[in-house]
Coordinates of C-alpha atoms in Angstrom, one line a residue:
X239 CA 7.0 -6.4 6.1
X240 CA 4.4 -9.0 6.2
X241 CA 6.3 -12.1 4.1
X242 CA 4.1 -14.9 2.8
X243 CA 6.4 -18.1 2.2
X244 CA 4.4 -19.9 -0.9
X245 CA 7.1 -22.8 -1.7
X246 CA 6.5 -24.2 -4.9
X247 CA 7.8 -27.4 -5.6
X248 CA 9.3 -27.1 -8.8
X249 CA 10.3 -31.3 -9.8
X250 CA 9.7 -30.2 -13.1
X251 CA 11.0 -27.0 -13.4
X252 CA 14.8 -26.9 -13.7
X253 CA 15.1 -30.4 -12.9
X254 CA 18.4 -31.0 -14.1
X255 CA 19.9 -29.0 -11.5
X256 CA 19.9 -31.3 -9.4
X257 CA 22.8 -32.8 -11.2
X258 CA 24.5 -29.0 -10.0
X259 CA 25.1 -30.4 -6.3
X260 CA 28.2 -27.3 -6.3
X261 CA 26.4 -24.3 -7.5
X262 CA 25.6 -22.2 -4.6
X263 CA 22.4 -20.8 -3.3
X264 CA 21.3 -17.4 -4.6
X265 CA 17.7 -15.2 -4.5
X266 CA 16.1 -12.8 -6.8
X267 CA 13.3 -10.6 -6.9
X268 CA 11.1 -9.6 -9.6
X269 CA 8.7 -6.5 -9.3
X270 CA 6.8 -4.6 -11.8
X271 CA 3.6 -2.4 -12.7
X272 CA 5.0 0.2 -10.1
X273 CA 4.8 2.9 -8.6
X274 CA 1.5 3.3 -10.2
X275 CA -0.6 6.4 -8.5
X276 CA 2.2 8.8 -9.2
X277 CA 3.5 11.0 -6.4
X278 CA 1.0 9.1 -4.0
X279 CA 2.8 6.1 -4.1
X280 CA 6.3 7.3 -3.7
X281 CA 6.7 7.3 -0.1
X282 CA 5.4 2.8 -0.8
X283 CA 8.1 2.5 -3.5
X284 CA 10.8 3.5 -1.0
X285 CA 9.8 1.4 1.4
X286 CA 9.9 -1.5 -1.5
X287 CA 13.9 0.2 -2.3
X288 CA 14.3 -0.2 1.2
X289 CA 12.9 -3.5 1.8
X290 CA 14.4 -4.7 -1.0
X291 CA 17.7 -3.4 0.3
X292 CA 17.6 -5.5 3.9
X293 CA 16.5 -8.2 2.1
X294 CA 20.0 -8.3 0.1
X295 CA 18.5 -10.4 -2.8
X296 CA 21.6 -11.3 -5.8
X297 CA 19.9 -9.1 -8.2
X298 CA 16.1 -7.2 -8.8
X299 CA 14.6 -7.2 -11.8
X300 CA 11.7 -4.6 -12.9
X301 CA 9.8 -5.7 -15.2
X302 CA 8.5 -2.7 -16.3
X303 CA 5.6 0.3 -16.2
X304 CA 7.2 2.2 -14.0
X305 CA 4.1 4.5 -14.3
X306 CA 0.3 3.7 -15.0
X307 CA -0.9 4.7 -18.8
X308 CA -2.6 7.6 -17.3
X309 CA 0.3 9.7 -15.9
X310 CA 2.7 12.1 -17.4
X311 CA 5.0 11.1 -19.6
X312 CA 7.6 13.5 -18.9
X313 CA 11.3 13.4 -19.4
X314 CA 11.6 15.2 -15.5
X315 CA 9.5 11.8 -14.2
X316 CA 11.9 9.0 -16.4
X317 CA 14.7 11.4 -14.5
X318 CA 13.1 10.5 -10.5
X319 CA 12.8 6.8 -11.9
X320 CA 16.4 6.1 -12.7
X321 CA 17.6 8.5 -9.6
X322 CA 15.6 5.9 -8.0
X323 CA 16.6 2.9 -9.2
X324 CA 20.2 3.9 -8.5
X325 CA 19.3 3.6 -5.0
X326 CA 18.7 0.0 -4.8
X327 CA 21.9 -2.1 -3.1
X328 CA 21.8 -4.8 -5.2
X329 CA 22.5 -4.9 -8.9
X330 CA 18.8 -4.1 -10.7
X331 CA 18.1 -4.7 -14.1
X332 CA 14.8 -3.1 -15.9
X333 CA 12.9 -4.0 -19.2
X334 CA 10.4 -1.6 -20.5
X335 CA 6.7 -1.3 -20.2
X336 CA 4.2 0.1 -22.2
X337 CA 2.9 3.0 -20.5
X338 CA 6.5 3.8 -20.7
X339 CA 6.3 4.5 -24.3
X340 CA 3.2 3.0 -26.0
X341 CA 0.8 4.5 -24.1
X342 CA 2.1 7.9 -24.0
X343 CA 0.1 9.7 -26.5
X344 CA -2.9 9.9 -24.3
X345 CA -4.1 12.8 -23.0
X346 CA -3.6 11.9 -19.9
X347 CA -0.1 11.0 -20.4
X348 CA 0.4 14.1 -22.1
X349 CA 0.3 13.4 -25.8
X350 CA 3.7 12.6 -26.4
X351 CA 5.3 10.8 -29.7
X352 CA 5.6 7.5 -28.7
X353 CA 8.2 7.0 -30.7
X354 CA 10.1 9.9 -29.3
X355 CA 9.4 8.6 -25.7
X356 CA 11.2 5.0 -26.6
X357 CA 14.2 7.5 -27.6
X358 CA 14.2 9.0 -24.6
X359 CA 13.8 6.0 -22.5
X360 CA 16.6 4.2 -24.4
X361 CA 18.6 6.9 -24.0
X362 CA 18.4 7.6 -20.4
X363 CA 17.9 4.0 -19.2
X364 CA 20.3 2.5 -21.5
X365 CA 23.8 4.0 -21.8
X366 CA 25.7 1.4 -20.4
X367 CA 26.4 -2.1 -20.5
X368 CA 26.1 -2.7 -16.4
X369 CA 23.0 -2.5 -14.5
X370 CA 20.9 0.0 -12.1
X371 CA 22.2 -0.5 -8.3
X372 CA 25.1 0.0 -6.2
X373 CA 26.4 -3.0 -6.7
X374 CA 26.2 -3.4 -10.7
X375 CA 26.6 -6.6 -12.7
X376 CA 27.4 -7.0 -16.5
X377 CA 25.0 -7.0 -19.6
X378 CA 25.4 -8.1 -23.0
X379 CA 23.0 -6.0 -25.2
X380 CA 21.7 -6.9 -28.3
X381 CA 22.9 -3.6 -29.5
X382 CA 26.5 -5.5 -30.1
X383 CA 24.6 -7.4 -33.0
X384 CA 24.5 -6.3 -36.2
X385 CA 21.4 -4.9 -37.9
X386 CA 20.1 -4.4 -34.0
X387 CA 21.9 -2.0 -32.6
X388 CA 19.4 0.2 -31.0
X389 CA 17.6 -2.4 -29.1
X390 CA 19.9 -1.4 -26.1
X391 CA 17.1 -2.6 -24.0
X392 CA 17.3 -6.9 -24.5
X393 CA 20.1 -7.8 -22.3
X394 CA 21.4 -11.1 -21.6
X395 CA 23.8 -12.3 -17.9
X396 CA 25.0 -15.7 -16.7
X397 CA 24.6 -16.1 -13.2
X398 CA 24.6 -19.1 -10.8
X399 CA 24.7 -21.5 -14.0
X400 CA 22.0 -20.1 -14.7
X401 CA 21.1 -18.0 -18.1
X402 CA 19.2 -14.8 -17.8
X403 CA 17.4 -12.4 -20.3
X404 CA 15.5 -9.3 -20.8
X405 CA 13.0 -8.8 -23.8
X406 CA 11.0 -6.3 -24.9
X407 CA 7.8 -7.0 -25.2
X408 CA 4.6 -4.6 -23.8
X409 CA 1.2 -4.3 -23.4
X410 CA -1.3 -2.4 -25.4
X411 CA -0.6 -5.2 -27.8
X412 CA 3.1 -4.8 -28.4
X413 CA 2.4 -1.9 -30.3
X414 CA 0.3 -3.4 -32.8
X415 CA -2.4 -1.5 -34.5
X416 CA -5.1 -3.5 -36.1
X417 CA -5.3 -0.2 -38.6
X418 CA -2.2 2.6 -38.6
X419 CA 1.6 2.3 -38.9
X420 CA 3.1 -1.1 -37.4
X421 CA 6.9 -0.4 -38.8
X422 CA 8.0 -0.2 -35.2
X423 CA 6.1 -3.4 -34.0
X424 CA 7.8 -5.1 -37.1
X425 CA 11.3 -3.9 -36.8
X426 CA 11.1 -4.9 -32.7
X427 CA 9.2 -8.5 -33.7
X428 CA 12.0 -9.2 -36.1
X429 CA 14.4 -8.1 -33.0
X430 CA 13.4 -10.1 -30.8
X431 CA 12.5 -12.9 -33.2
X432 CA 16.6 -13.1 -33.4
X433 CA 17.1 -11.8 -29.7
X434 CA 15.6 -15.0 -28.9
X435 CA 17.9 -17.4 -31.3
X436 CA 20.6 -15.8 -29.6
X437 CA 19.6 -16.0 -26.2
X438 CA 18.9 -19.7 -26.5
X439 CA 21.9 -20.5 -28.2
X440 CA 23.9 -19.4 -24.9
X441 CA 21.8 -21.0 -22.3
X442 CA 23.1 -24.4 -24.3
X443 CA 25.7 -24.7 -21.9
X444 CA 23.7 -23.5 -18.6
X445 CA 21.4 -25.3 -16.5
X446 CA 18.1 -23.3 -17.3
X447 CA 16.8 -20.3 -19.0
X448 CA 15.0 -17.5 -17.0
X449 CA 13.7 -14.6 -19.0
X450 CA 12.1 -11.4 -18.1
X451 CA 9.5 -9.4 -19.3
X452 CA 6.8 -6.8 -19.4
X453 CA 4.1 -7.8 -21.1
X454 CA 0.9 -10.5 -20.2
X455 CA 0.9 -12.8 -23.5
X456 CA -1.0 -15.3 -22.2
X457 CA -4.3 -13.4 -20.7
X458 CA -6.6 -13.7 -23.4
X459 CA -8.1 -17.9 -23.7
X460 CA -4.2 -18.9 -23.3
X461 CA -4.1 -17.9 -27.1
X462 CA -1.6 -14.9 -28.1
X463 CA -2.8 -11.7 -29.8
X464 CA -1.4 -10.5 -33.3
X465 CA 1.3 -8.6 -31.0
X466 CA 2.5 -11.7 -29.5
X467 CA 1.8 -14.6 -31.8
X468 CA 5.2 -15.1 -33.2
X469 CA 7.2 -14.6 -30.3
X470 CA 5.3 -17.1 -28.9
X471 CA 5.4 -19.9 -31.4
X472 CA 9.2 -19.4 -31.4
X473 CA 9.5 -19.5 -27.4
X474 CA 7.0 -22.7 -27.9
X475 CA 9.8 -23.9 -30.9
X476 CA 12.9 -23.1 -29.3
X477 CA 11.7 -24.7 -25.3
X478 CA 11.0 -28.1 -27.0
X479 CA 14.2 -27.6 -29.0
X480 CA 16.1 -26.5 -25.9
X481 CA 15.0 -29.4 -23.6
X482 CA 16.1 -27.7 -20.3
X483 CA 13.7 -25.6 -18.2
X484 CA 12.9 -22.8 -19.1
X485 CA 11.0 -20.1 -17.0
X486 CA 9.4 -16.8 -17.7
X487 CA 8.3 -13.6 -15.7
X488 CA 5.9 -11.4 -16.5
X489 CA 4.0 -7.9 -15.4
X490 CA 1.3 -6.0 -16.8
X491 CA -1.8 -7.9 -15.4
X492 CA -1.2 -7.0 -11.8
X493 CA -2.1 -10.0 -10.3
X494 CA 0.3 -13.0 -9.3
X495 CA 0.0 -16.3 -11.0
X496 CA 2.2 -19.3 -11.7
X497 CA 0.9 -21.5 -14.5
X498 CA 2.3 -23.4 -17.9
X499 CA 0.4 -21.5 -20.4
X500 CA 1.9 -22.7 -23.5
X501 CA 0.0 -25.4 -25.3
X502 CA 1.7 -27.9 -27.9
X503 CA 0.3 -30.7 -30.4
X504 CA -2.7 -28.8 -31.7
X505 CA -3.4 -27.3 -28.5
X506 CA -3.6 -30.7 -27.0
X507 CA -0.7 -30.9 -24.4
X508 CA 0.7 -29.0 -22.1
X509 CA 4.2 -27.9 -22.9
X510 CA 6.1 -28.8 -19.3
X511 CA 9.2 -27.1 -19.2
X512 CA 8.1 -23.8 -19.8
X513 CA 7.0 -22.1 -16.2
X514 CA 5.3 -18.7 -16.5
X515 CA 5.5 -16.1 -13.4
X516 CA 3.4 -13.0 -13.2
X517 CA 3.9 -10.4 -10.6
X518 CA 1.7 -8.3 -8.4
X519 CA 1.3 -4.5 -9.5
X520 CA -0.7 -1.1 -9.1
X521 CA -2.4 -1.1 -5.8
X522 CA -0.8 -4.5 -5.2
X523 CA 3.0 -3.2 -4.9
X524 CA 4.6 -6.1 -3.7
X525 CA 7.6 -8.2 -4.6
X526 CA 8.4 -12.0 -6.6
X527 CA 11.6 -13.4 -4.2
X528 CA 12.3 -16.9 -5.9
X529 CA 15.6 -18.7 -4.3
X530 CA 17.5 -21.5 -5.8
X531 CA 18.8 -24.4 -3.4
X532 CA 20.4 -27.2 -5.1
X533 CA 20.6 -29.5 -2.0
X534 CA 16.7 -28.8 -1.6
X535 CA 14.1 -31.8 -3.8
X536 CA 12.0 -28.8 -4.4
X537 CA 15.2 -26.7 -6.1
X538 CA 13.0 -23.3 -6.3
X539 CA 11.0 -21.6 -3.6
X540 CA 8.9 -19.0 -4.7
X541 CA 7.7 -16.4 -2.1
X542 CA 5.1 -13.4 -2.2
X543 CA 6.7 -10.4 -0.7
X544 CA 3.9 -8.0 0.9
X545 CA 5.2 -4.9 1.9
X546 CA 3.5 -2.9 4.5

């Protein structure tokens, strides 16, 4: 494993932690966008499962397309994903992607029912309120609210002081069709909409808010698409409401970047607590390992994983 050590100093991002002089020292690792080139790069995702493994992080998060848009679809494939994401040691927590689901009524991909796909996927990925891994930690699922109780796949855990979230948000727009039927992409909008207020309202108490998912919303001028607008005006809302730090990782674009990408007062100011992480994918399949220190000034070190 060829390991890259990129620290980051992070004075702005969760910076009152350093008022948390007893919390302890714990890693994560975020990966997506993988494995892309199906059967060809299954013997590279084990040795990512088995790097992963040595590397005995806290807990893994995928953050989704666990396939490219181009591969089959098929309920045998979703099967070999969550054999293999029962192998990882550590707890491992996943949020979908879009060629998951969204993107599975291409040819390619077999012409499946999206719709029926996210069934499936929901189904099979979601049936219980602990994580992938050997080890397994707990999830609160926005199924327990009422009026959401399929969206099995947001899922919120405290850890460190720290507050954690999955949401579910994809590429290919979100779902959203300029032209067609958008009753899923408004149902899961007004999900997440909430899934948000909720998540927010119980990082109150905790040091920062990290949250997890699939999709790029900021690749396009910095400006969010029709599929992402809202979400993002209430992430802009609720950060500056919040006060704390609050950091987000993200898949899809394949490529890993660190930047603030969310612009406040008329697109005239940075806003500075929110920190967005993209990780590598596709050919790139290689690993996000971010550790939190609170005796270090820099709080967060952020390293590139590369895995042979």
């Amino acid at each position: 494993m060829n390991l890259l050590r990129l620290p980051l100093v992070f004075c702005a991002l969760f910076i009152s932690l350093l008022a948390a002089g007893q919390q302890k020292k714990f890693t994560f690792v975020a990966f997506g966008d993988m494995p892309y080139r199906v059967q060809n790069d299954y013997p590279k995702f084990e040795r990512v499962i088995k790097t992963l493994n040595q590397e005995k992080p806290d807990f893994i998060v995928h953050v989704g397309d666990f396939k490219s848009g181009s591969s089959l679809c098929s309920t045998e494939y979703f099967e070999r994903m969550h054999a293999y994401f029962e192998t990882f040691e550590p707890p491992l927590i996943y949020t979908p992607g879009d060629n998951e689901w969204t993107d599975c009524n291409r040819k390619a991909a077999g012409e499946y029912d999206p719709l029926e796909r996210l069934d499936v996927l929901r189904k099979m990925f979601y049936g219980s309120d602990k994580s992938f891994g050997k080890k397994k930690i707990n999830l609160i699922s926005q199924a327990k609210s009422s009026g959401f109780e399929k969206y099995v796949e947001n899922n919120l855990w405290t850890y460190g002081g720290l507050q954690f979230a999955t949401i579910h948000l994809v590429g290919s727009n979100n779902n959203f069709k300029d032209a067609g039927d958008n009753q899923e992409f408004i149902d899961r909008e007004k999900a997440n909409l909430a899934w948000l207020e909720q998540v927010f309202a119980a990082a109150q108490d905790k040091k920062g808010l990290m949250l997890f998912t699939q999709a790029d919303m900021f690749y396009k001028d910095m400006k969010p698409s029709k599929g992402f607008e809202k979400v993002v005006n209430k992430l802009s809302e609720l950060t500056q409401k919040y006060g704390k730090q609050v950091f987000l990782v993200n898949g899809d674009s394949h490529r890993f970047i660190t930047d603030k990408p969310i612009l406040i007062n008329n697109q005239k100011a940075t806003l500075m607590n929110f920190t967005r992480v993209q990780v590598f994918g596709d050919a790139e399949m290689a690993a996000i390992k971010i550790t939190y220190d609170p005796k270090s000034t820099t709080l967060f070190q952020v390293e590139q994983m590369l895995i042979d």
